[in-house]
Amino acid sequence: LKIDIGNETRTIIAGIAETYTPEAMKGKIILVVANLKPAKIRGVESHGMLLAVSGEKGHSLITTDSRVKPGSKAK
Amino acid sequence: LKIDIGNETRTIIAGIAETYTPEAMKGKIILVVANLKPAKIRGVESHGMLLAVSGEKGHSLITTDSRVKPGSKAK
């Protein structure tokens, strides 16, 4: 995934394809952990981690209750 | 706020009243940091922290993209 985190675009590898199509991900606001060391996942360098809840029906991404600016910080 | 985190109910103090009415909070799924030491906020002990993004239009709580069980863990 290419994710706009406000001041830059990050490549982040995530195992959510069973639940989310690439089309469904477009424009979605999600919560990302951006202060991690890059890690190789399936041969590609991942520059962050997205957060999700895993349940019986697959994954549910962590998002915001209303539309916010990309790069906004959760605290 | 009294928040069901799956195995227990926590009292958490949060400054979101400008954006969210008590009624609007009922049944809402939100992301909570539950492994903190209790802290006194405005004289009341808070047993966790909820996550939100602050913007021009007030706060936007961090939630899930679809309904999940209370107590589910984000990772």
mmCIF file with all atom_site columns, C-alpha atoms in Angstrom:
data_model
loop_
_atom_site.group_PDB
_atom_site.id
_atom_site.type_symbol
_atom_site.label_atom_id
_atom_site.label_alt_id
_atom_site.label_comp_id
_atom_site.label_asym_id
_atom_site.label_entity_id
_atom_site.label_seq_id
_atom_site.pdbx_PDB_ins_code
_atom_site.Cartn_x
_atom_site.Cartn_y
_atom_site.Cartn_z
_atom_site.occupancy
_atom_site.B_iso_or_equiv
_atom_site.pdbx_formal_charge
_atom_site.auth_seq_id
_atom_site.auth_comp_id
_atom_site.auth_asym_id
_atom_site.auth_atom_id
_atom_site.pdbx_PDB_model_num
ATOM 1   C CA . LEU A 1 1  ? 0.000   0.000   0.000  1.00 0.00 ? 1  LEU A CA 1
ATOM 2   C CA . LYS A 1 2  ? 1.102   3.580   -0.659 1.00 0.00 ? 2  LYS A CA 1
ATOM 3   C CA . ILE A 1 3  ? -0.051  5.711   2.243  1.00 0.00 ? 3  ILE A CA 1
ATOM 4   C CA . ASP A 1 4  ? -0.079  9.509   2.481  1.00 0.00 ? 4  ASP A CA 1
ATOM 5   C CA . ILE A 1 5  ? 0.998   10.307  6.043  1.00 0.00 ? 5  ILE A CA 1
ATOM 6   C CA . GLY A 1 6  ? 0.859   14.057  5.543  1.00 0.00 ? 6  GLY A CA 1
ATOM 7   C CA . ASN A 1 7  ? 4.438   15.081  4.874  1.00 0.00 ? 7  ASN A CA 1
ATOM 8   C CA . GLU A 1 8  ? 5.366   12.005  2.812  1.00 0.00 ? 8  GLU A CA 1
ATOM 9   C CA . THR A 1 9  ? 4.056   8.871   1.139  1.00 0.00 ? 9  THR A CA 1
ATOM 10  C CA . ARG A 1 10 ? 4.984   5.559   2.760  1.00 0.00 ? 10 ARG A CA 1
ATOM 11  C CA . THR A 1 11 ? 5.023   2.050   1.373  1.00 0.00 ? 11 THR A CA 1
ATOM 12  C CA . ILE A 1 12 ? 3.473   -0.209  3.981  1.00 0.00 ? 12 ILE A CA 1
ATOM 13  C CA . ILE A 1 13 ? 3.006   -3.954  3.634  1.00 0.00 ? 13 ILE A CA 1
ATOM 14  C CA . ALA A 1 14 ? -0.172  -5.350  5.235  1.00 0.00 ? 14 ALA A CA 1
ATOM 15  C CA . GLY A 1 15 ? -2.014  -8.668  5.192  1.00 0.00 ? 15 GLY A CA 1
ATOM 16  C CA . ILE A 1 16 ? -5.523  -7.341  4.673  1.00 0.00 ? 16 ILE A CA 1
ATOM 17  C CA . ALA A 1 17 ? -6.258  -8.432  1.090  1.00 0.00 ? 17 ALA A CA 1
ATOM 18  C CA . GLU A 1 18 ? -8.771  -11.059 2.268  1.00 0.00 ? 18 GLU A CA 1
ATOM 19  C CA . THR A 1 19 ? -10.991 -8.295  3.626  1.00 0.00 ? 19 THR A CA 1
ATOM 20  C CA . TYR A 1 20 ? -10.120 -5.151  1.637  1.00 0.00 ? 20 TYR A CA 1
ATOM 21  C CA . THR A 1 21 ? -9.871  -4.830  -2.142 1.00 0.00 ? 21 THR A CA 1
ATOM 22  C CA . PRO A 1 22 ? -7.408  -2.226  -3.486 1.00 0.00 ? 22 PRO A CA 1
ATOM 23  C CA . GLU A 1 23 ? -10.450 -0.256  -4.634 1.00 0.00 ? 23 GLU A CA 1
ATOM 24  C CA . ALA A 1 24 ? -11.932 -0.239  -1.102 1.00 0.00 ? 24 ALA A CA 1
ATOM 25  C CA . MET A 1 25 ? -8.682  1.169   0.274  1.00 0.00 ? 25 MET A CA 1
ATOM 26  C CA . LYS A 1 26 ? -8.701  4.264   -1.953 1.00 0.00 ? 26 LYS A CA 1
ATOM 27  C CA . GLY A 1 27 ? -9.211  7.441   0.051  1.00 0.00 ? 27 GLY A CA 1
ATOM 28  C CA . LYS A 1 28 ? -9.631  5.540   3.307  1.00 0.00 ? 28 LYS A CA 1
ATOM 29  C CA . ILE A 1 29 ? -8.393  7.233   6.495  1.00 0.00 ? 29 ILE A CA 1
ATOM 30  C CA . ILE A 1 30 ? -6.482  4.692   8.597  1.00 0.00 ? 30 ILE A CA 1
ATOM 31  C CA . LEU A 1 31 ? -4.333  4.671   11.701 1.00 0.00 ? 31 LEU A CA 1
ATOM 32  C CA . VAL A 1 32 ? -0.672  3.958   11.031 1.00 0.00 ? 32 VAL A CA 1
ATOM 33  C CA . VAL A 1 33 ? 2.295   3.458   13.337 1.00 0.00 ? 33 VAL A CA 1
ATOM 34  C CA . ALA A 1 34 ? 4.875   5.557   11.488 1.00 0.00 ? 34 ALA A CA 1
ATOM 35  C CA . ASN A 1 35 ? 7.860   5.660   13.886 1.00 0.00 ? 35 ASN A CA 1
ATOM 36  C CA . LEU A 1 36 ? 9.103   2.105   13.333 1.00 0.00 ? 36 LEU A CA 1
ATOM 37  C CA . LYS A 1 37 ? 12.309  0.915   11.672 1.00 0.00 ? 37 LYS A CA 1
ATOM 38  C CA . PRO A 1 38 ? 11.690  -0.262  8.105  1.00 0.00 ? 38 PRO A CA 1
ATOM 39  C CA . ALA A 1 39 ? 11.232  -4.051  7.993  1.00 0.00 ? 39 ALA A CA 1
ATOM 40  C CA . LYS A 1 40 ? 11.316  -6.454  5.066  1.00 0.00 ? 40 LYS A CA 1
ATOM 41  C CA . ILE A 1 41 ? 7.998   -8.254  4.651  1.00 0.00 ? 41 ILE A CA 1
ATOM 42  C CA . ARG A 1 42 ? 7.614   -10.742 1.808  1.00 0.00 ? 42 ARG A CA 1
ATOM 43  C CA . GLY A 1 43 ? 10.727  -9.274  0.203  1.00 0.00 ? 43 GLY A CA 1
ATOM 44  C CA . VAL A 1 44 ? 9.507   -5.665  0.218  1.00 0.00 ? 44 VAL A CA 1
ATOM 45  C CA . GLU A 1 45 ? 10.555  -2.973  2.666  1.00 0.00 ? 45 GLU A CA 1
ATOM 46  C CA . SER A 1 46 ? 7.635   -1.808  4.819  1.00 0.00 ? 46 SER A CA 1
ATOM 47  C CA . HIS A 1 47 ? 7.860   1.675   6.332  1.00 0.00 ? 47 HIS A CA 1
ATOM 48  C CA . GLY A 1 48 ? 5.235   1.476   9.023  1.00 0.00 ? 48 GLY A CA 1
ATOM 49  C CA . MET A 1 49 ? 2.396   -0.636  10.301 1.00 0.00 ? 49 MET A CA 1
ATOM 50  C CA . LEU A 1 50 ? -1.316  -0.154  9.946  1.00 0.00 ? 50 LEU A CA 1
ATOM 51  C CA . LEU A 1 51 ? -3.595  -1.043  12.807 1.00 0.00 ? 51 LEU A CA 1
ATOM 52  C CA . ALA A 1 52 ? -6.555  -3.382  12.546 1.00 0.00 ? 52 ALA A CA 1
ATOM 53  C CA . VAL A 1 53 ? -8.718  -5.651  14.661 1.00 0.00 ? 53 VAL A CA 1
ATOM 54  C CA . SER A 1 54 ? -8.899  -9.282  13.576 1.00 0.00 ? 54 SER A CA 1
ATOM 55  C CA . GLY A 1 55 ? -12.196 -11.051 14.072 1.00 0.00 ? 55 GLY A CA 1
ATOM 56  C CA . GLU A 1 56 ? -14.276 -13.908 12.728 1.00 0.00 ? 56 GLU A CA 1
ATOM 57  C CA . LYS A 1 57 ? -15.141 -11.928 9.613  1.00 0.00 ? 57 LYS A CA 1
ATOM 58  C CA . GLY A 1 58 ? -11.562 -10.983 8.763  1.00 0.00 ? 58 GLY A CA 1
ATOM 59  C CA . HIS A 1 59 ? -9.953  -7.655  9.537  1.00 0.00 ? 59 HIS A CA 1
ATOM 60  C CA . SER A 1 60 ? -11.431 -4.319  10.508 1.00 0.00 ? 60 SER A CA 1
ATOM 61  C CA . LEU A 1 61 ? -9.111  -1.391  9.954  1.00 0.00 ? 61 LEU A CA 1
ATOM 62  C CA . ILE A 1 62 ? -8.676  1.257   12.620 1.00 0.00 ? 62 ILE A CA 1
ATOM 63  C CA . THR A 1 63 ? -10.001 4.531   11.258 1.00 0.00 ? 63 THR A CA 1
ATOM 64  C CA . THR A 1 64 ? -11.465 7.833   12.449 1.00 0.00 ? 64 THR A CA 1
ATOM 65  C CA . ASP A 1 65 ? -15.055 8.583   13.359 1.00 0.00 ? 65 ASP A CA 1
ATOM 66  C CA . SER A 1 66 ? -15.164 11.497  10.912 1.00 0.00 ? 66 SER A CA 1
ATOM 67  C CA . ARG A 1 67 ? -13.012 12.684  8.029  1.00 0.00 ? 67 ARG A CA 1
ATOM 68  C CA . VAL A 1 68 ? -9.638  14.109  9.115  1.00 0.00 ? 68 VAL A CA 1
ATOM 69  C CA . LYS A 1 69 ? -6.598  15.454  7.232  1.00 0.00 ? 69 LYS A CA 1
ATOM 70  C CA . PRO A 1 70 ? -4.020  12.837  6.164  1.00 0.00 ? 70 PRO A CA 1
ATOM 71  C CA . GLY A 1 71 ? -1.094  13.117  8.551  1.00 0.00 ? 71 GLY A CA 1
ATOM 72  C CA . SER A 1 72 ? -3.228  14.029  11.563 1.00 0.00 ? 72 SER A CA 1
ATOM 73  C CA . LYS A 1 73 ? -1.911  12.523  14.765 1.00 0.00 ? 73 LYS A CA 1
ATOM 74  C CA . ALA A 1 74 ? -3.967  10.412  17.135 1.00 0.00 ? 74 ALA A CA 1
ATOM 75  C CA . LYS A 1 75 ? -3.368  10.911  20.836 1.00 0.00 ? 75 LYS A CA 1
ATOM 76  C CA . LEU B 1 1  ? -16.954 7.545   30.466 1.00 0.00 ? 1  LEU B CA 1
ATOM 77  C CA . LYS B 1 2  ? -17.579 3.924   31.394 1.00 0.00 ? 2  LYS B CA 1
ATOM 78  C CA . ILE B 1 3  ? -16.007 1.741   28.752 1.00 0.00 ? 3  ILE B CA 1
ATOM 79  C CA . ASP B 1 4  ? -16.451 -2.002  28.245 1.00 0.00 ? 4  ASP B CA 1
ATOM 80  C CA . ILE B 1 5  ? -12.996 -3.316  27.330 1.00 0.00 ? 5  ILE B CA 1
ATOM 81  C CA . GLY B 1 6  ? -14.150 -6.934  27.072 1.00 0.00 ? 6  GLY B CA 1
ATOM 82  C CA . ASN B 1 7  ? -13.177 -8.470  30.402 1.00 0.00 ? 7  ASN B CA 1
ATOM 83  C CA . GLU B 1 8  ? -13.982 -5.414  32.534 1.00 0.00 ? 8  GLU B CA 1
ATOM 84  C CA . THR B 1 9  ? -15.523 -1.943  32.545 1.00 0.00 ? 9  THR B CA 1
ATOM 85  C CA . ARG B 1 10 ? -13.137 0.976   32.861 1.00 0.00 ? 10 ARG B CA 1
ATOM 86  C CA . THR B 1 11 ? -13.708 4.558   33.922 1.00 0.00 ? 11 THR B CA 1
ATOM 87  C CA . ILE B 1 12 ? -11.813 6.785   31.516 1.00 0.00 ? 12 ILE B CA 1
ATOM 88  C CA . ILE B 1 13 ? -11.707 10.567  31.648 1.00 0.00 ? 13 ILE B CA 1
ATOM 89  C CA . ALA B 1 14 ? -11.619 12.292  28.262 1.00 0.00 ? 14 ALA B CA 1
ATOM 90  C CA . GLY B 1 15 ? -11.964 15.855  27.036 1.00 0.00 ? 15 GLY B CA 1
ATOM 91  C CA . ILE B 1 16 ? -14.302 15.215  24.136 1.00 0.00 ? 16 ILE B CA 1
ATOM 92  C CA . ALA B 1 17 ? -17.536 16.764  25.391 1.00 0.00 ? 17 ALA B CA 1
ATOM 93  C CA . GLU B 1 18 ? -17.279 19.643  22.887 1.00 0.00 ? 18 GLU B CA 1
ATOM 94  C CA . THR B 1 19 ? -17.658 17.173  20.037 1.00 0.00 ? 19 THR B CA 1
ATOM 95  C CA . TYR B 1 20 ? -19.482 14.155  21.453 1.00 0.00 ? 20 TYR B CA 1
ATOM 96  C CA . THR B 1 21 ? -22.654 14.167  23.513 1.00 0.00 ? 21 THR B CA 1
ATOM 97  C CA . PRO B 1 22 ? -23.086 11.349  26.062 1.00 0.00 ? 22 PRO B CA 1
ATOM 98  C CA . GLU B 1 23 ? -25.864 10.036  23.801 1.00 0.00 ? 23 GLU B CA 1
ATOM 99  C CA . ALA B 1 24 ? -23.525 9.918   20.774 1.00 0.00 ? 24 ALA B CA 1
ATOM 100 C CA . MET B 1 25 ? -21.021 7.836   22.763 1.00 0.00 ? 25 MET B CA 1
ATOM 101 C CA . LYS B 1 26 ? -23.501 5.035   23.518 1.00 0.00 ? 26 LYS B CA 1
ATOM 102 C CA . GLY B 1 27 ? -22.538 1.814   21.761 1.00 0.00 ? 27 GLY B CA 1
ATOM 103 C CA . LYS B 1 28 ? -19.603 3.416   19.989 1.00 0.00 ? 28 LYS B CA 1
ATOM 104 C CA . ILE B 1 29 ? -16.568 1.238   19.316 1.00 0.00 ? 29 ILE B CA 1
ATOM 105 C CA . ILE B 1 30 ? -13.407 3.191   20.165 1.00 0.00 ? 30 ILE B CA 1
ATOM 106 C CA . LEU B 1 31 ? -9.711  2.536   20.491 1.00 0.00 ? 31 LEU B CA 1
ATOM 107 C CA . VAL B 1 32 ? -8.419  2.684   24.043 1.00 0.00 ? 32 VAL B CA 1
ATOM 108 C CA . VAL B 1 33 ? -4.933  2.442   25.509 1.00 0.00 ? 33 VAL B CA 1
ATOM 109 C CA . ALA B 1 34 ? -5.641  0.134   28.435 1.00 0.00 ? 34 ALA B CA 1
ATOM 110 C CA . ASN B 1 35 ? -2.170  -0.691  29.811 1.00 0.00 ? 35 ASN B CA 1
ATOM 111 C CA . LEU B 1 36 ? -1.451  2.628   31.511 1.00 0.00 ? 36 LEU B CA 1
ATOM 112 C CA . LYS B 1 37 ? -1.147  3.413   35.191 1.00 0.00 ? 37 LYS B CA 1
ATOM 113 C CA . PRO B 1 38 ? -4.312  5.042   36.551 1.00 0.00 ? 38 PRO B CA 1
ATOM 114 C CA . ALA B 1 39 ? -4.017  8.841   36.586 1.00 0.00 ? 39 ALA B CA 1
ATOM 115 C CA . LYS B 1 40 ? -6.091  11.462  38.378 1.00 0.00 ? 40 LYS B CA 1
ATOM 116 C CA . ILE B 1 41 ? -7.720  13.829  35.880 1.00 0.00 ? 41 ILE B CA 1
ATOM 117 C CA . ARG B 1 42 ? -9.932  16.615  37.224 1.00 0.00 ? 42 ARG B CA 1
ATOM 118 C CA . GLY B 1 43 ? -10.083 14.793  40.531 1.00 0.00 ? 43 GLY B CA 1
ATOM 119 C CA . VAL B 1 44 ? -11.252 11.475  39.114 1.00 0.00 ? 44 VAL B CA 1
ATOM 120 C CA . GLU B 1 45 ? -9.104  8.413   38.553 1.00 0.00 ? 45 GLU B CA 1
ATOM 121 C CA . SER B 1 46 ? -8.831  7.569   34.847 1.00 0.00 ? 46 SER B CA 1
ATOM 122 C CA . HIS B 1 47 ? -8.016  3.941   33.951 1.00 0.00 ? 47 HIS B CA 1
ATOM 123 C CA . GLY B 1 48 ? -6.894  4.348   30.375 1.00 0.00 ? 48 GLY B CA 1
ATOM 124 C CA . MET B 1 49 ? -6.813  6.756   27.499 1.00 0.00 ? 49 MET B CA 1
ATOM 125 C CA . LEU B 1 50 ? -8.963  6.932   24.426 1.00 0.00 ? 50 LEU B CA 1
ATOM 126 C CA . LEU B 1 51 ? -7.433  7.902   21.130 1.00 0.00 ? 51 LEU B CA 1
ATOM 127 C CA . ALA B 1 52 ? -8.682  10.728  18.946 1.00 0.00 ? 52 ALA B CA 1
ATOM 128 C CA . VAL B 1 53 ? -7.500  13.104  16.266 1.00 0.00 ? 53 VAL B CA 1
ATOM 129 C CA . SER B 1 54 ? -7.911  16.808  17.010 1.00 0.00 ? 54 SER B CA 1
ATOM 130 C CA . GLY B 1 55 ? -8.748  19.050  14.094 1.00 0.00 ? 55 GLY B CA 1
ATOM 131 C CA . GLU B 1 56 ? -10.433 22.326  13.235 1.00 0.00 ? 56 GLU B CA 1
ATOM 132 C CA . LYS B 1 57 ? -13.863 20.828  13.829 1.00 0.00 ? 57 LYS B CA 1
ATOM 133 C CA . GLY B 1 58 ? -13.063 19.396  17.247 1.00 0.00 ? 58 GLY B CA 1
ATOM 134 C CA . HIS B 1 59 ? -12.169 15.791  17.939 1.00 0.00 ? 59 HIS B CA 1
ATOM 135 C CA . SER B 1 60 ? -12.613 12.678  15.853 1.00 0.00 ? 60 SER B CA 1
ATOM 136 C CA . LEU B 1 61 ? -12.478 9.468   17.839 1.00 0.00 ? 61 LEU B CA 1
ATOM 137 C CA . ILE B 1 62 ? -10.405 6.547   16.632 1.00 0.00 ? 62 ILE B CA 1
ATOM 138 C CA . THR B 1 63 ? -12.764 3.684   15.837 1.00 0.00 ? 63 THR B CA 1
ATOM 139 C CA . THR B 1 64 ? -12.992 0.583   13.643 1.00 0.00 ? 64 THR B CA 1
ATOM 140 C CA . ASP B 1 65 ? -14.042 0.370   10.026 1.00 0.00 ? 65 ASP B CA 1
ATOM 141 C CA . SER B 1 66 ? -16.676 -2.239  10.852 1.00 0.00 ? 66 SER B CA 1
ATOM 142 C CA . ARG B 1 67 ? -18.334 -3.489  14.031 1.00 0.00 ? 67 ARG B CA 1
ATOM 143 C CA . VAL B 1 68 ? -16.062 -5.567  16.260 1.00 0.00 ? 68 VAL B CA 1
ATOM 144 C CA . LYS B 1 69 ? -16.474 -7.209  19.670 1.00 0.00 ? 69 LYS B CA 1
ATOM 145 C CA . PRO B 1 70 ? -15.731 -4.975  22.694 1.00 0.00 ? 70 PRO B CA 1
ATOM 146 C CA . GLY B 1 71 ? -12.309 -5.970  24.008 1.00 0.00 ? 71 GLY B CA 1
ATOM 147 C CA . SER B 1 72 ? -10.870 -6.799  20.581 1.00 0.00 ? 72 SER B CA 1
ATOM 148 C CA . LYS B 1 73 ? -7.223  -5.866  20.282 1.00 0.00 ? 73 LYS B CA 1
ATOM 149 C CA . ALA B 1 74 ? -5.802  -3.680  17.536 1.00 0.00 ? 74 ALA B CA 1
ATOM 150 C CA . LYS B 1 75 ? -2.409  -4.657  16.148 1.00 0.00 ? 75 LYS B CA 1
#
